[in-house]
PDB file of C-alpha atoms and ligand atoms in Angstrom:
ATOM      1  CA  MET A   1      -8.849   6.242 -14.104  1.00 56.00           C
ATOM      2  CA  PRO A   2      -7.533   5.474 -10.592  1.00 56.00           C
ATOM      3  CA  ASP A   3      -3.788   5.000 -10.383  1.00 52.00           C
ATOM      4  CA  LEU A   4      -3.485   2.956  -7.209  1.00 51.00           C
ATOM      5  CA  VAL A   5      -4.211  -0.610  -6.235  1.00 53.00           C
ATOM      6  CA  LEU A   6      -6.950  -0.907  -3.615  1.00 59.00           C
ATOM      7  CA  HIS A   7      -6.737  -2.583  -0.258  1.00 61.00           C
ATOM      8  CA  ASN A   8      -9.514  -4.770   0.946  1.00 70.00           C
ATOM      9  CA  ILE A   9     -11.580  -2.719   3.426  1.00 73.00           C
ATOM     10  CA  SER A  10     -11.149  -5.500   6.001  1.00 75.00           C
ATOM     11  CA  GLU A  11      -7.385  -4.803   6.021  1.00 86.00           C
ATOM     12  CA  LEU A  12      -7.878  -1.190   7.158  1.00 92.00           C
ATOM     13  CA  PRO A  13      -7.632  -0.054  10.807  1.00 92.00           C
ATOM     14  CA  PRO A  14     -11.127   0.299  12.359  1.00 92.00           C
ATOM     15  CA  ALA A  15     -11.310   4.123  12.188  1.00 92.00           C
ATOM     16  CA  GLU A  16     -10.352   4.208   8.506  1.00 94.00           C
ATOM     17  CA  ALA A  17     -12.694   1.317   7.671  1.00 95.00           C
ATOM     18  CA  ALA A  18     -15.595   3.076   9.434  1.00 95.00           C
ATOM     19  CA  LEU A  19     -14.832   6.304   7.603  1.00 96.00           C
ATOM     20  CA  VAL A  20     -14.772   4.616   4.193  1.00 96.00           C
ATOM     21  CA  LYS A  21     -18.019   2.839   4.984  1.00 95.00           C
ATOM     22  CA  ALA A  22     -19.640   6.132   6.027  1.00 96.00           C
ATOM     23  CA  LEU A  23     -18.426   7.827   2.838  1.00 97.00           C
ATOM     24  CA  GLY A  24     -20.576   5.505   0.766  1.00 96.00           C
ATOM     25  CA  HIS A  25     -20.261   6.721  -2.818  1.00 97.00           C
ATOM     26  CA  ARG A  26     -19.083  10.188  -1.882  1.00 97.00           C
ATOM     27  CA  SER A  27     -15.685  11.507  -2.923  1.00 98.00           C
ATOM     28  CA  ILE A  28     -13.136  13.309  -0.791  1.00 98.00           C
ATOM     29  CA  VAL A  29     -12.427  16.322  -2.995  1.00 98.00           C
ATOM     30  CA  LEU A  30      -9.170  18.199  -2.479  1.00 98.00           C
ATOM     31  CA  ILE A  31      -9.291  21.843  -3.449  1.00 98.00           C
ATOM     32  CA  GLY A  32      -6.818  24.730  -3.167  1.00 98.00           C
ATOM     33  CA  MET A  33      -4.217  26.705  -5.017  1.00 97.00           C
ATOM     34  CA  MET A  34      -1.550  25.408  -7.350  1.00 95.00           C
ATOM     35  CA  GLY A  35       1.299  24.194  -5.156  1.00 93.00           C
ATOM     36  CA  ALA A  36      -0.902  23.413  -2.139  1.00 96.00           C
ATOM     37  CA  GLY A  37      -0.020  19.712  -2.433  1.00 95.00           C
ATOM     38  CA  LYS A  38      -3.413  18.361  -3.578  1.00 97.00           C
ATOM     39  CA  SER A  39      -2.022  15.577  -5.761  1.00 96.00           C
ATOM     40  CA  SER A  40       0.775  14.372  -3.508  1.00 96.00           C
ATOM     41  CA  VAL A  41      -1.300  14.550  -0.310  1.00 97.00           C
ATOM     42  CA  GLY A  42      -4.287  13.090  -2.189  1.00 98.00           C
ATOM     43  CA  ARG A  43      -2.314  10.020  -3.286  1.00 98.00           C
ATOM     44  CA  LYS A  44      -1.193   9.310   0.266  1.00 98.00           C
ATOM     45  CA  LEU A  45      -4.692   9.912   1.668  1.00 98.00           C
ATOM     46  CA  ALA A  46      -6.172   7.462  -0.838  1.00 98.00           C
ATOM     47  CA  LEU A  47      -3.541   4.884   0.041  1.00 97.00           C
ATOM     48  CA  ARG A  48      -4.294   5.266   3.745  1.00 97.00           C
ATOM     49  CA  LEU A  49      -8.041   4.806   3.163  1.00 97.00           C
ATOM     50  CA  GLY A  50      -7.654   2.056   0.554  1.00 96.00           C
ATOM     51  CA  ILE A  51      -9.744   3.951  -2.010  1.00 97.00           C
ATOM     52  CA  PRO A  52      -8.731   5.125  -5.509  1.00 98.00           C
ATOM     53  CA  PHE A  53      -6.940   8.400  -6.166  1.00 98.00           C
ATOM     54  CA  VAL A  54      -8.044  10.363  -9.216  1.00 98.00           C
ATOM     55  CA  ASP A  55      -6.437  13.569 -10.476  1.00 98.00           C
ATOM     56  CA  ALA A  56      -8.934  15.745 -12.356  1.00 98.00           C
ATOM     57  CA  ASP A  57      -6.185  17.512 -14.352  1.00 97.00           C
ATOM     58  CA  THR A  58      -4.878  14.150 -15.604  1.00 98.00           C
ATOM     59  CA  GLU A  59      -8.410  13.134 -16.598  1.00 98.00           C
ATOM     60  CA  ILE A  60      -8.932  16.448 -18.425  1.00 98.00           C
ATOM     61  CA  GLU A  61      -5.698  15.851 -20.351  1.00 98.00           C
ATOM     62  CA  ARG A  62      -6.806  12.319 -21.163  1.00 98.00           C
ATOM     63  CA  ALA A  63     -10.241  13.498 -22.362  1.00 97.00           C
ATOM     64  CA  ALA A  64      -8.721  16.277 -24.490  1.00 97.00           C
ATOM     65  CA  GLY A  65      -5.843  14.174 -25.781  1.00 98.00           C
ATOM     66  CA  MET A  66      -3.402  16.982 -24.978  1.00 98.00           C
ATOM     67  CA  SER A  67      -1.596  18.633 -22.072  1.00 97.00           C
ATOM     68  CA  ILE A  68      -3.133  21.446 -20.034  1.00 97.00           C
ATOM     69  CA  PRO A  69      -0.669  24.047 -21.396  1.00 96.00           C
ATOM     70  CA  ASP A  70      -1.693  22.949 -24.913  1.00 97.00           C
ATOM     71  CA  ILE A  71      -5.413  23.184 -24.069  1.00 98.00           C
ATOM     72  CA  PHE A  72      -4.869  26.763 -22.822  1.00 97.00           C
ATOM     73  CA  GLU A  73      -2.745  27.651 -25.846  1.00 97.00           C
ATOM     74  CA  ILE A  74      -4.911  26.083 -28.550  1.00 98.00           C
ATOM     75  CA  HIS A  75      -8.451  26.408 -27.130  1.00 97.00           C
ATOM     76  CA  GLY A  76      -8.105  29.090 -24.447  1.00 97.00           C
ATOM     77  CA  GLU A  77      -9.032  29.197 -20.761  1.00 97.00           C
ATOM     78  CA  THR A  78     -12.822  29.343 -21.323  1.00 98.00           C
ATOM     79  CA  GLU A  79     -12.767  25.994 -23.164  1.00 97.00           C
ATOM     80  CA  PHE A  80     -10.491  24.551 -20.508  1.00 98.00           C
ATOM     81  CA  ARG A  81     -12.906  25.607 -17.753  1.00 98.00           C
ATOM     82  CA  ALA A  82     -15.892  24.105 -19.584  1.00 98.00           C
ATOM     83  CA  GLY A  83     -14.023  20.807 -20.011  1.00 98.00           C
ATOM     84  CA  GLU A  84     -12.850  20.912 -16.401  1.00 98.00           C
ATOM     85  CA  SER A  85     -16.398  21.285 -15.124  1.00 98.00           C
ATOM     86  CA  ARG A  86     -17.680  18.431 -17.365  1.00 98.00           C
ATOM     87  CA  VAL A  87     -14.883  16.076 -16.376  1.00 98.00           C
ATOM     88  CA  ILE A  88     -15.299  16.758 -12.646  1.00 98.00           C
ATOM     89  CA  ALA A  89     -19.083  16.226 -12.935  1.00 98.00           C
ATOM     90  CA  ARG A  90     -18.391  12.813 -14.486  1.00 98.00           C
ATOM     91  CA  LEU A  91     -15.693  11.887 -11.975  1.00 98.00           C
ATOM     92  CA  LEU A  92     -17.962  12.736  -9.033  1.00 98.00           C
ATOM     93  CA  ASP A  93     -20.127   9.769 -10.001  1.00 98.00           C
ATOM     94  CA  GLY A  94     -17.180   7.436  -9.336  1.00 97.00           C
ATOM     95  CA  GLY A  95     -16.855   7.610  -5.542  1.00 96.00           C
ATOM     96  CA  PRO A  96     -15.691   6.593  -3.058  1.00 97.00           C
ATOM     97  CA  GLN A  97     -12.371   8.057  -4.108  1.00 98.00           C
ATOM     98  CA  VAL A  98      -9.970  10.872  -3.380  1.00 98.00           C
ATOM     99  CA  LEU A  99     -10.336  13.439  -6.143  1.00 98.00           C
ATOM    100  CA  ALA A 100      -7.703  16.158  -6.552  1.00 98.00           C
ATOM    101  CA  THR A 101      -8.964  19.160  -8.520  1.00 98.00           C
ATOM    102  CA  GLY A 102      -7.085  21.952 -10.292  1.00 98.00           C
ATOM    103  CA  GLY A 103      -6.847  25.288  -8.476  1.00 98.00           C
ATOM    104  CA  GLY A 104      -9.569  26.975 -10.515  1.00 98.00           C
ATOM    105  CA  ALA A 105     -12.163  24.202 -10.398  1.00 98.00           C
ATOM    106  CA  PHE A 106     -13.876  25.257  -7.163  1.00 98.00           C
ATOM    107  CA  MET A 107     -14.421  28.769  -8.560  1.00 98.00           C
ATOM    108  CA  ASN A 108     -17.208  27.388 -10.732  1.00 98.00           C
ATOM    109  CA  ALA A 109     -20.500  27.630  -8.799  1.00 98.00           C
ATOM    110  CA  ALA A 110     -22.021  24.571 -10.505  1.00 98.00           C
ATOM    111  CA  THR A 111     -18.917  22.513  -9.690  1.00 98.00           C
ATOM    112  CA  ARG A 112     -19.065  23.699  -6.074  1.00 98.00           C
ATOM    113  CA  ALA A 113     -22.703  22.615  -5.862  1.00 98.00           C
ATOM    114  CA  ARG A 114     -21.926  19.188  -7.361  1.00 98.00           C
ATOM    115  CA  ILE A 115     -19.042  18.703  -4.952  1.00 98.00           C
ATOM    116  CA  ARG A 116     -21.333  19.620  -2.049  1.00 97.00           C
ATOM    117  CA  GLU A 117     -23.875  17.061  -3.273  1.00 97.00           C
ATOM    118  CA  LYS A 118     -21.535  14.190  -4.047  1.00 98.00           C
ATOM    119  CA  GLY A 119     -18.432  14.819  -2.006  1.00 97.00           C
ATOM    120  CA  ILE A 120     -16.709  16.255   1.033  1.00 98.00           C
ATOM    121  CA  SER A 121     -14.479  19.181   0.126  1.00 98.00           C
ATOM    122  CA  VAL A 122     -11.106  19.585   1.807  1.00 98.00           C
ATOM    123  CA  TRP A 123      -9.253  22.868   1.269  1.00 98.00           C
ATOM    124  CA  LEU A 124      -5.490  22.539   1.521  1.00 98.00           C
ATOM    125  CA  LYS A 125      -4.759  26.095   2.549  1.00 98.00           C
ATOM    126  CA  ALA A 126      -1.194  27.306   2.187  1.00 96.00           C
ATOM    127  CA  ASP A 127       0.506  30.644   2.829  1.00 94.00           C
ATOM    128  CA  PHE A 128       1.625  32.791  -0.061  1.00 96.00           C
ATOM    129  CA  GLU A 129       5.339  32.168   0.660  1.00 96.00           C
ATOM    130  CA  VAL A 130       4.880  28.388   0.759  1.00 95.00           C
ATOM    131  CA  LEU A 131       2.964  28.427  -2.529  1.00 96.00           C
ATOM    132  CA  LEU A 132       5.441  30.763  -4.195  1.00 95.00           C
ATOM    133  CA  ARG A 133       8.386  28.566  -3.249  1.00 93.00           C
ATOM    134  CA  ARG A 134       6.618  25.461  -4.556  1.00 91.00           C
ATOM    135  CA  ILE A 135       5.300  26.893  -7.815  1.00 90.00           C
ATOM    136  CA  LYS A 136       8.769  28.157  -8.721  1.00 88.00           C
ATOM    137  CA  ARG A 137       9.826  24.511  -9.073  1.00 86.00           C
ATOM    138  CA  ARG A 138       7.478  23.972 -12.037  1.00 82.00           C
ATOM    139  CA  SER A 139       6.891  25.942 -15.210  1.00 80.00           C
ATOM    140  CA  ASP A 140       3.862  24.152 -16.666  1.00 85.00           C
ATOM    141  CA  ARG A 141       1.104  26.332 -15.205  1.00 91.00           C
ATOM    142  CA  PRO A 142      -0.316  28.586 -17.900  1.00 93.00           C
ATOM    143  CA  LEU A 143      -1.954  31.006 -15.456  1.00 94.00           C
ATOM    144  CA  LEU A 144       1.425  31.854 -13.940  1.00 93.00           C
ATOM    145  CA  LYS A 145       3.208  32.576 -17.203  1.00 92.00           C
ATOM    146  CA  THR A 146       3.001  36.300 -16.540  1.00 93.00           C
ATOM    147  CA  ALA A 147       5.578  39.073 -16.180  1.00 93.00           C
ATOM    148  CA  ASP A 148       5.201  38.887 -12.386  1.00 94.00           C
ATOM    149  CA  PRO A 149       4.092  35.402 -11.248  1.00 94.00           C
ATOM    150  CA  ALA A 150       4.266  36.396  -7.563  1.00 95.00           C
ATOM    151  CA  ALA A 151       1.806  39.269  -8.130  1.00 96.00           C
ATOM    152  CA  THR A 152      -0.451  36.965 -10.151  1.00 96.00           C
ATOM    153  CA  LEU A 153      -0.368  34.424  -7.336  1.00 96.00           C
ATOM    154  CA  ARG A 154      -1.388  37.130  -4.841  1.00 97.00           C
ATOM    155  CA  GLN A 155      -4.279  38.233  -7.041  1.00 98.00           C
ATOM    156  CA  LEU A 156      -5.471  34.637  -7.446  1.00 97.00           C
ATOM    157  CA  ILE A 157      -5.297  34.136  -3.673  1.00 97.00           C
ATOM    158  CA  ASP A 158      -7.364  37.299  -3.069  1.00 97.00           C
ATOM    159  CA  VAL A 159     -10.026  36.254  -5.560  1.00 98.00           C
ATOM    160  CA  ARG A 160     -10.150  32.559  -4.706  1.00 98.00           C
ATOM    161  CA  TYR A 161      -9.796  32.245  -0.949  1.00 97.00           C
ATOM    162  CA  PRO A 162     -13.359  33.471  -0.201  1.00 98.00           C
ATOM    163  CA  ALA A 163     -14.741  30.687  -2.426  1.00 98.00           C
ATOM    164  CA  TYR A 164     -12.307  28.080  -1.081  1.00 98.00           C
ATOM    165  CA  ALA A 165     -13.534  29.013   2.408  1.00 98.00           C
ATOM    166  CA  GLU A 166     -16.837  27.305   1.538  1.00 98.00           C
ATOM    167  CA  ALA A 167     -15.065  23.932   1.795  1.00 98.00           C
ATOM    168  CA  ALA A 168     -16.372  21.534   4.433  1.00 97.00           C
ATOM    169  CA  ILE A 169     -12.894  21.110   5.925  1.00 98.00           C
ATOM    170  CA  THR A 170      -9.864  23.416   5.914  1.00 98.00           C
ATOM    171  CA  ILE A 171      -6.390  22.046   6.601  1.00 98.00           C
ATOM    172  CA  GLU A 172      -3.262  24.204   6.806  1.00 96.00           C
ATOM    173  CA  SER A 173      -0.886  22.857   4.157  1.00 93.00           C
ATOM    174  CA  ARG A 174       2.636  23.585   5.336  1.00 91.00           C
ATOM    175  CA  ASP A 175       6.133  22.183   5.100  1.00 90.00           C
ATOM    176  CA  VAL A 176       5.667  19.102   7.226  1.00 94.00           C
ATOM    177  CA  LEU A 177       5.614  15.453   6.139  1.00 94.00           C
ATOM    178  CA  HIS A 178       2.614  14.650   3.960  1.00 95.00           C
ATOM    179  CA  GLU A 179       1.697  11.945   6.460  1.00 95.00           C
ATOM    180  CA  VAL A 180       1.058  14.671   9.076  1.00 97.00           C
ATOM    181  CA  ILE A 181      -1.360  16.473   6.744  1.00 98.00           C
ATOM    182  CA  VAL A 182      -3.012  13.154   5.840  1.00 98.00           C
ATOM    183  CA  GLY A 183      -3.449  12.375   9.547  1.00 97.00           C
ATOM    184  CA  GLU A 184      -5.139  15.740  10.145  1.00 98.00           C
ATOM    185  CA  ILE A 185      -7.464  15.233   7.173  1.00 98.00           C
ATOM    186  CA  VAL A 186      -8.495  11.774   8.396  1.00 98.00           C
ATOM    187  CA  GLU A 187      -9.125  13.139  11.888  1.00 97.00           C
ATOM    188  CA  ARG A 188     -11.359  15.966  10.591  1.00 97.00           C
ATOM    189  CA  LEU A 189     -13.166  13.641   8.167  1.00 98.00           C
ATOM    190  CA  CYS A 190     -13.998  11.325  11.047  1.00 96.00           C
ATOM    191  CA  GLU A 191     -15.625  14.319  12.769  1.00 95.00           C
ATOM    192  CA  VAL A 192     -17.609  15.694   9.853  1.00 94.00           C
ATOM    193  CA  VAL A 193     -18.592  12.781   7.631  1.00 92.00           C
ATOM    194  CA  PRO A 194     -22.234  12.219   8.587  1.00 69.00           C
ATOM    195  CA  GLY A 195     -23.380   8.725   9.389  1.00 58.00           C
ATOM    196  CA  ARG A 196     -19.904   7.534  10.297  1.00 48.00           C
ATOM    197  CA  ALA A 197     -20.088   4.465  12.507  1.00 43.00           C
ATOM    198  CA  SER A 198     -18.055   4.979  15.685  1.00 41.00           C
TER     199      SER A 198
HETATM  200  C1  S3P B   1      -5.072  25.912 -12.495  1.00 80.40           C
HETATM  201  C2  S3P B   1      -4.431  24.953 -11.752  1.00 80.40           C
HETATM  202  C3  S3P B   1      -3.820  23.762 -12.380  1.00 80.40           C
HETATM  203  C4  S3P B   1      -4.513  23.436 -13.703  1.00 80.40           C
HETATM  204  C5  S3P B   1      -4.539  24.635 -14.589  1.00 80.40           C
HETATM  205  C6  S3P B   1      -5.277  25.826 -13.956  1.00 80.40           C
HETATM  206  C7  S3P B   1      -5.663  27.082 -11.762  1.00 80.40           C
HETATM  207  O1  S3P B   1      -3.939  22.659 -11.510  1.00 80.40           O
HETATM  208  O2  S3P B   1      -5.821  22.983 -13.483  1.00 80.40           O
HETATM  209  O3  S3P B   1      -3.198  24.992 -14.871  1.00 80.40           O
HETATM  210  O4  S3P B   1      -6.540  27.754 -12.329  1.00 80.40           O
HETATM  211  O5  S3P B   1      -5.265  27.310 -10.598  1.00 80.40           O
HETATM  212  P1  S3P B   1      -3.111  22.529 -10.115  1.00 80.40           P
HETATM  213  O6  S3P B   1      -3.856  23.334  -9.076  1.00 80.40           O
HETATM  214  O7  S3P B   1      -3.182  21.063  -9.810  1.00 80.40           O
HETATM  215  O8  S3P B   1      -1.734  23.015 -10.367  1.00 80.40           O
END
């Protein structure tokens, strides 16, 4: 369920309006590691384009009727991944929208294929140090509840970055205002979204 009120497309600046028109029913899908800023940047991007923002993790929690840590604890990661892939498949039918996905979602080949078909993937790529600093602020990520979260983060980066690199657009997520990142995403989208009216 989107959590933001929409603008009328006629209220958008011309470049944004043309981009939204060219998107059609496709979603802008934010991918990347935990702590990369997918949800906070995604909300601001959606606001700028006047389209809904949807957070896949929130929708998974809604569908399961429990929090992600509880899903991991009670049903295990395999069940979580199956639910994640189902929920994202359903959400991808709801574009245009900005869809933020959990860090592991793009590792599923079927999910990657669906995103390619029905969306434009944007990888928010952040350095290890940036991610480590950010993830230390929260303790609700089951995958990082290990004896050495920094080492786990490094391993996840090594395994995941080759798959993330398949994204249509890569943006360096760093410690600048979210508006700067949003501006870069919009600029790149204007270049790559096919059929965009100039
Ligand atoms: C996960 C990332 C989390 C959430 C779950 C698993 C991952 O989402 O989906 O804890 O595998 O990286 P965020 O990337 O939004 O933190």
